[in-house]
Amino acid sequence: MEITYHKGTDGMMYPDIKAEEIKPLPLGKYGIMALEYMEENYNKRYRSLLRTGQLLEKMKETEEEAGQLLEQIMESYLETHKPADPHSSMEIWKIREQGMRMAEETVLEEVIHRYH
C-alpha cells in the first residue's frame, strides 16, 4: 500500500487519508432486530457466524421468515376481525393496528428471539 503526502501551509507533510465509505446493512427491521438480539444474547454464535461470513445470510433468512409469518398472521387476523362499519376508517385502522401488534409480538417470540 502506497501512502501519498501533501504539504500543508505550515510546511509540514500530511498523509492523504481517505476513510472507507460506510455501507448500510442490507437488512430490514426484523433482520436488524435479530442481529442485535443474537449479538447481545448469543455472542459466541454471533462471532462464529461473523467469522465464517454467514451472519448476513442468516439474518436475511430470518428477515424473510419473519416477513412471511407476519403476513400470514395479519391475513388471518383481518379475516376473523371484520369492522362493524366497513366505511369507518378509524375502526379499520384500529383493527389493523391491533392485528399488527399481535403479529409483531408473535414474530418476535417465534422468529427473532429464537436461537439461529
Short mmCIF file of N, CA and C in Angstrom, two decimals:
data_model
loop_
_atom_site.label_atom_id
_atom_site.label_comp_id
_atom_site.label_asym_id
_atom_site.label_seq_id
_atom_site.Cartn_x
_atom_site.Cartn_y
_atom_site.Cartn_z
N MET A 1 0.84 -1.17 0.00
CA MET A 1 0.00 0.00 0.00
C MET A 1 0.89 1.24 0.00
N GLU A 2 0.63 2.10 -0.93
CA GLU A 2 1.45 3.29 -1.07
C GLU A 2 0.75 4.47 -0.40
N ILE A 3 1.48 5.21 0.40
CA ILE A 3 0.93 6.36 1.09
C ILE A 3 1.45 7.62 0.41
N THR A 4 0.54 8.49 0.08
CA THR A 4 0.94 9.77 -0.53
C THR A 4 0.79 10.88 0.51
N TYR A 5 1.57 11.93 0.33
CA TYR A 5 1.58 13.05 1.27
C TYR A 5 1.36 14.35 0.52
N HIS A 6 0.85 15.33 1.24
CA HIS A 6 0.76 16.68 0.69
C HIS A 6 1.35 17.67 1.69
N LYS A 7 1.84 18.78 1.17
CA LYS A 7 2.49 19.76 2.02
C LYS A 7 1.44 20.74 2.54
N GLY A 8 1.41 20.91 3.85
CA GLY A 8 0.49 21.84 4.47
C GLY A 8 0.99 23.26 4.42
N THR A 9 0.15 24.21 4.82
CA THR A 9 0.53 25.62 4.80
C THR A 9 1.64 25.92 5.80
N ASP A 10 1.81 25.07 6.80
CA ASP A 10 2.86 25.27 7.79
C ASP A 10 4.18 24.60 7.39
N GLY A 11 4.20 24.01 6.17
CA GLY A 11 5.42 23.40 5.68
C GLY A 11 5.58 21.93 6.05
N MET A 12 4.66 21.41 6.87
CA MET A 12 4.74 20.00 7.27
C MET A 12 4.08 19.13 6.21
N MET A 13 4.50 17.84 6.16
CA MET A 13 3.92 16.88 5.22
C MET A 13 2.82 16.09 5.94
N TYR A 14 1.64 16.03 5.35
CA TYR A 14 0.50 15.32 5.92
C TYR A 14 0.09 14.18 5.00
N PRO A 15 -0.23 13.01 5.57
CA PRO A 15 -0.64 11.88 4.71
C PRO A 15 -2.04 12.13 4.14
N ASP A 16 -2.24 11.66 2.92
CA ASP A 16 -3.56 11.73 2.29
C ASP A 16 -4.34 10.50 2.74
N ILE A 17 -5.24 10.73 3.66
CA ILE A 17 -6.02 9.62 4.23
C ILE A 17 -7.46 9.75 3.80
N LYS A 18 -8.01 8.67 3.31
CA LYS A 18 -9.42 8.65 2.91
C LYS A 18 -10.11 7.54 3.68
N ALA A 19 -11.21 7.87 4.30
CA ALA A 19 -11.98 6.87 5.03
C ALA A 19 -12.81 6.05 4.04
N GLU A 20 -12.97 4.78 4.39
CA GLU A 20 -13.81 3.93 3.55
C GLU A 20 -15.26 4.35 3.68
N GLU A 21 -15.98 4.19 2.62
CA GLU A 21 -17.40 4.53 2.65
C GLU A 21 -18.14 3.49 3.48
N ILE A 22 -18.95 3.95 4.40
CA ILE A 22 -19.73 3.06 5.24
C ILE A 22 -21.01 2.69 4.51
N LYS A 23 -21.20 1.40 4.32
CA LYS A 23 -22.39 0.92 3.62
C LYS A 23 -23.42 0.47 4.64
N PRO A 24 -24.67 0.87 4.46
CA PRO A 24 -25.70 0.42 5.40
C PRO A 24 -25.96 -1.07 5.23
N LEU A 25 -26.39 -1.70 6.31
CA LEU A 25 -26.71 -3.12 6.25
C LEU A 25 -27.90 -3.34 5.32
N PRO A 26 -27.81 -4.33 4.46
CA PRO A 26 -28.94 -4.60 3.56
C PRO A 26 -30.03 -5.42 4.26
N LEU A 27 -30.37 -5.01 5.47
CA LEU A 27 -31.38 -5.71 6.24
C LEU A 27 -32.49 -4.76 6.61
N GLY A 28 -33.66 -5.30 6.84
CA GLY A 28 -34.79 -4.52 7.28
C GLY A 28 -34.93 -4.59 8.79
N LYS A 29 -36.09 -4.19 9.25
CA LYS A 29 -36.37 -4.10 10.68
C LYS A 29 -36.12 -5.41 11.42
N TYR A 30 -36.66 -6.51 10.93
CA TYR A 30 -36.56 -7.77 11.65
C TYR A 30 -35.18 -8.39 11.55
N GLY A 31 -34.49 -8.19 10.45
CA GLY A 31 -33.12 -8.68 10.33
C GLY A 31 -32.19 -7.98 11.30
N ILE A 32 -32.36 -6.67 11.44
CA ILE A 32 -31.53 -5.90 12.37
C ILE A 32 -31.87 -6.28 13.81
N MET A 33 -33.17 -6.48 14.11
CA MET A 33 -33.56 -6.88 15.46
C MET A 33 -32.95 -8.24 15.81
N ALA A 34 -32.96 -9.17 14.87
CA ALA A 34 -32.40 -10.50 15.11
C ALA A 34 -30.88 -10.41 15.30
N LEU A 35 -30.24 -9.57 14.51
CA LEU A 35 -28.79 -9.38 14.61
C LEU A 35 -28.42 -8.84 15.99
N GLU A 36 -29.13 -7.81 16.44
CA GLU A 36 -28.85 -7.22 17.75
C GLU A 36 -29.15 -8.21 18.87
N TYR A 37 -30.23 -8.96 18.74
CA TYR A 37 -30.59 -9.93 19.77
C TYR A 37 -29.52 -11.01 19.88
N MET A 38 -29.04 -11.50 18.73
CA MET A 38 -28.02 -12.54 18.75
C MET A 38 -26.71 -12.01 19.32
N GLU A 39 -26.36 -10.79 18.96
CA GLU A 39 -25.11 -10.21 19.46
C GLU A 39 -25.15 -10.05 20.98
N GLU A 40 -26.29 -9.64 21.52
CA GLU A 40 -26.41 -9.43 22.96
C GLU A 40 -26.55 -10.73 23.75
N ASN A 41 -27.26 -11.71 23.22
CA ASN A 41 -27.60 -12.90 23.99
C ASN A 41 -26.84 -14.16 23.61
N TYR A 42 -26.36 -14.24 22.38
CA TYR A 42 -25.62 -15.42 21.91
C TYR A 42 -24.34 -14.95 21.23
N ASN A 43 -23.49 -14.30 22.00
CA ASN A 43 -22.31 -13.66 21.44
C ASN A 43 -21.36 -14.65 20.74
N LYS A 44 -21.20 -15.84 21.29
CA LYS A 44 -20.31 -16.82 20.66
C LYS A 44 -20.83 -17.22 19.29
N ARG A 45 -22.12 -17.46 19.20
CA ARG A 45 -22.73 -17.82 17.91
C ARG A 45 -22.61 -16.66 16.93
N TYR A 46 -22.85 -15.45 17.42
CA TYR A 46 -22.74 -14.24 16.59
C TYR A 46 -21.34 -14.12 16.01
N ARG A 47 -20.33 -14.24 16.87
CA ARG A 47 -18.94 -14.12 16.41
C ARG A 47 -18.55 -15.23 15.45
N SER A 48 -19.07 -16.44 15.70
CA SER A 48 -18.78 -17.57 14.82
C SER A 48 -19.35 -17.32 13.42
N LEU A 49 -20.60 -16.88 13.35
CA LEU A 49 -21.22 -16.59 12.05
C LEU A 49 -20.52 -15.42 11.37
N LEU A 50 -20.11 -14.42 12.14
CA LEU A 50 -19.41 -13.26 11.59
C LEU A 50 -18.07 -13.69 10.99
N ARG A 51 -17.35 -14.53 11.73
CA ARG A 51 -16.04 -15.01 11.29
C ARG A 51 -16.12 -15.82 10.00
N THR A 52 -17.16 -16.65 9.90
CA THR A 52 -17.29 -17.52 8.72
C THR A 52 -17.99 -16.83 7.55
N GLY A 53 -18.46 -15.60 7.77
CA GLY A 53 -19.11 -14.86 6.69
C GLY A 53 -20.55 -15.26 6.44
N GLN A 54 -21.16 -15.95 7.39
CA GLN A 54 -22.53 -16.42 7.22
C GLN A 54 -23.56 -15.56 7.96
N LEU A 55 -23.11 -14.57 8.70
CA LEU A 55 -24.01 -13.78 9.54
C LEU A 55 -25.07 -13.05 8.73
N LEU A 56 -24.66 -12.34 7.70
CA LEU A 56 -25.60 -11.57 6.89
C LEU A 56 -26.61 -12.48 6.20
N GLU A 57 -26.13 -13.61 5.70
CA GLU A 57 -27.01 -14.58 5.03
C GLU A 57 -28.07 -15.11 6.02
N LYS A 58 -27.64 -15.43 7.23
CA LYS A 58 -28.54 -15.94 8.27
C LYS A 58 -29.59 -14.90 8.64
N MET A 59 -29.17 -13.64 8.75
CA MET A 59 -30.10 -12.57 9.12
C MET A 59 -31.09 -12.29 8.00
N LYS A 60 -30.65 -12.42 6.75
CA LYS A 60 -31.58 -12.26 5.62
C LYS A 60 -32.64 -13.35 5.64
N GLU A 61 -32.22 -14.58 5.94
CA GLU A 61 -33.18 -15.70 6.05
C GLU A 61 -34.17 -15.43 7.17
N THR A 62 -33.67 -14.94 8.29
CA THR A 62 -34.52 -14.64 9.44
C THR A 62 -35.53 -13.56 9.08
N GLU A 63 -35.08 -12.53 8.39
CA GLU A 63 -35.98 -11.44 8.00
C GLU A 63 -37.06 -11.94 7.05
N GLU A 64 -36.67 -12.78 6.12
CA GLU A 64 -37.64 -13.35 5.18
C GLU A 64 -38.70 -14.17 5.91
N GLU A 65 -38.25 -15.01 6.82
CA GLU A 65 -39.16 -15.84 7.60
C GLU A 65 -40.10 -14.98 8.46
N ALA A 66 -39.55 -13.94 9.06
CA ALA A 66 -40.35 -13.04 9.90
C ALA A 66 -41.41 -12.33 9.05
N GLY A 67 -41.03 -11.88 7.88
CA GLY A 67 -41.97 -11.19 6.99
C GLY A 67 -43.11 -12.10 6.55
N GLN A 68 -42.77 -13.34 6.22
CA GLN A 68 -43.81 -14.29 5.81
C GLN A 68 -44.77 -14.60 6.95
N LEU A 69 -44.24 -14.82 8.14
CA LEU A 69 -45.08 -15.11 9.29
C LEU A 69 -45.97 -13.91 9.62
N LEU A 70 -45.41 -12.72 9.56
CA LEU A 70 -46.18 -11.50 9.83
C LEU A 70 -47.36 -11.38 8.85
N GLU A 71 -47.11 -11.62 7.58
CA GLU A 71 -48.17 -11.55 6.57
C GLU A 71 -49.26 -12.58 6.84
N GLN A 72 -48.86 -13.80 7.16
CA GLN A 72 -49.84 -14.86 7.44
C GLN A 72 -50.72 -14.51 8.64
N ILE A 73 -50.10 -14.04 9.69
CA ILE A 73 -50.85 -13.70 10.91
C ILE A 73 -51.80 -12.53 10.64
N MET A 74 -51.32 -11.51 9.92
CA MET A 74 -52.16 -10.35 9.62
C MET A 74 -53.36 -10.75 8.77
N GLU A 75 -53.14 -11.57 7.75
CA GLU A 75 -54.25 -12.02 6.90
C GLU A 75 -55.28 -12.78 7.72
N SER A 76 -54.81 -13.68 8.55
CA SER A 76 -55.71 -14.46 9.39
C SER A 76 -56.48 -13.56 10.35
N TYR A 77 -55.80 -12.60 10.95
CA TYR A 77 -56.43 -11.70 11.91
C TYR A 77 -57.50 -10.85 11.22
N LEU A 78 -57.17 -10.31 10.06
CA LEU A 78 -58.12 -9.44 9.36
C LEU A 78 -59.33 -10.21 8.84
N GLU A 79 -59.17 -11.48 8.55
CA GLU A 79 -60.31 -12.31 8.11
C GLU A 79 -61.29 -12.54 9.25
N THR A 80 -60.76 -12.70 10.46
CA THR A 80 -61.63 -13.01 11.60
C THR A 80 -62.15 -11.78 12.33
N HIS A 81 -61.52 -10.63 12.12
CA HIS A 81 -61.94 -9.40 12.80
C HIS A 81 -62.40 -8.37 11.78
N LYS A 82 -63.63 -8.44 11.42
CA LYS A 82 -64.21 -7.50 10.45
C LYS A 82 -64.76 -6.28 11.19
N PRO A 83 -64.66 -5.11 10.60
CA PRO A 83 -65.22 -3.91 11.24
C PRO A 83 -66.74 -3.94 11.21
N ALA A 84 -67.36 -3.40 12.26
CA ALA A 84 -68.83 -3.32 12.30
C ALA A 84 -69.32 -2.37 11.22
N ASP A 85 -68.59 -1.29 11.02
CA ASP A 85 -68.92 -0.32 9.97
C ASP A 85 -67.78 -0.31 8.96
N PRO A 86 -67.96 -0.95 7.81
CA PRO A 86 -66.87 -1.03 6.83
C PRO A 86 -66.47 0.32 6.23
N HIS A 87 -67.24 1.37 6.48
CA HIS A 87 -66.92 2.70 5.95
C HIS A 87 -66.18 3.56 6.98
N SER A 88 -65.98 3.04 8.17
CA SER A 88 -65.29 3.79 9.23
C SER A 88 -63.79 3.53 9.13
N SER A 89 -63.06 4.54 8.68
CA SER A 89 -61.61 4.38 8.53
C SER A 89 -60.93 4.24 9.90
N MET A 90 -61.46 4.89 10.92
CA MET A 90 -60.87 4.78 12.26
C MET A 90 -61.00 3.36 12.80
N GLU A 91 -62.14 2.77 12.62
CA GLU A 91 -62.36 1.41 13.11
C GLU A 91 -61.45 0.42 12.36
N ILE A 92 -61.34 0.60 11.06
CA ILE A 92 -60.46 -0.26 10.25
C ILE A 92 -59.01 -0.08 10.70
N TRP A 93 -58.62 1.18 10.93
CA TRP A 93 -57.26 1.46 11.38
C TRP A 93 -56.98 0.79 12.72
N LYS A 94 -57.93 0.88 13.66
CA LYS A 94 -57.75 0.27 14.98
C LYS A 94 -57.59 -1.25 14.87
N ILE A 95 -58.40 -1.87 14.03
CA ILE A 95 -58.31 -3.32 13.85
C ILE A 95 -56.95 -3.69 13.25
N ARG A 96 -56.51 -2.94 12.25
CA ARG A 96 -55.21 -3.22 11.62
C ARG A 96 -54.05 -3.02 12.61
N GLU A 97 -54.11 -1.96 13.40
CA GLU A 97 -53.07 -1.71 14.40
C GLU A 97 -53.03 -2.83 15.44
N GLN A 98 -54.18 -3.23 15.91
CA GLN A 98 -54.25 -4.30 16.90
C GLN A 98 -53.69 -5.60 16.31
N GLY A 99 -54.04 -5.89 15.07
CA GLY A 99 -53.53 -7.07 14.40
C GLY A 99 -52.03 -7.01 14.21
N MET A 100 -51.53 -5.83 13.87
CA MET A 100 -50.08 -5.67 13.65
C MET A 100 -49.32 -5.87 14.95
N ARG A 101 -49.82 -5.32 16.04
CA ARG A 101 -49.15 -5.50 17.34
C ARG A 101 -49.11 -6.97 17.73
N MET A 102 -50.22 -7.65 17.55
CA MET A 102 -50.29 -9.07 17.90
C MET A 102 -49.34 -9.88 17.01
N ALA A 103 -49.33 -9.57 15.72
CA ALA A 103 -48.47 -10.28 14.77
C ALA A 103 -47.00 -10.04 15.09
N GLU A 104 -46.63 -8.80 15.38
CA GLU A 104 -45.23 -8.49 15.69
C GLU A 104 -44.77 -9.18 16.97
N GLU A 105 -45.66 -9.25 17.95
CA GLU A 105 -45.31 -9.94 19.19
C GLU A 105 -45.03 -11.42 18.93
N THR A 106 -45.85 -12.03 18.10
CA THR A 106 -45.65 -13.44 17.74
C THR A 106 -44.35 -13.61 16.96
N VAL A 107 -44.10 -12.71 16.01
CA VAL A 107 -42.87 -12.79 15.20
C VAL A 107 -41.64 -12.66 16.09
N LEU A 108 -41.69 -11.75 17.06
CA LEU A 108 -40.54 -11.59 17.96
C LEU A 108 -40.26 -12.87 18.73
N GLU A 109 -41.30 -13.50 19.27
CA GLU A 109 -41.12 -14.70 20.06
C GLU A 109 -40.73 -15.92 19.22
N GLU A 110 -41.35 -16.08 18.06
CA GLU A 110 -41.14 -17.30 17.28
C GLU A 110 -39.98 -17.23 16.29
N VAL A 111 -39.60 -16.04 15.88
CA VAL A 111 -38.53 -15.93 14.87
C VAL A 111 -37.32 -15.16 15.39
N ILE A 112 -37.53 -13.96 15.87
CA ILE A 112 -36.41 -13.11 16.25
C ILE A 112 -35.67 -13.62 17.47
N HIS A 113 -36.40 -14.02 18.51
CA HIS A 113 -35.77 -14.46 19.76
C HIS A 113 -35.48 -15.95 19.77
N ARG A 114 -35.45 -16.53 18.63
CA ARG A 114 -35.12 -17.96 18.52
C ARG A 114 -33.63 -18.08 18.22
N TYR A 115 -33.03 -19.09 18.76
CA TYR A 115 -31.60 -19.32 18.52
C TYR A 115 -31.41 -19.72 17.06
N HIS A 116 -30.63 -18.96 16.32
CA HIS A 116 -30.42 -19.21 14.88
C HIS A 116 -29.16 -20.00 14.67
#
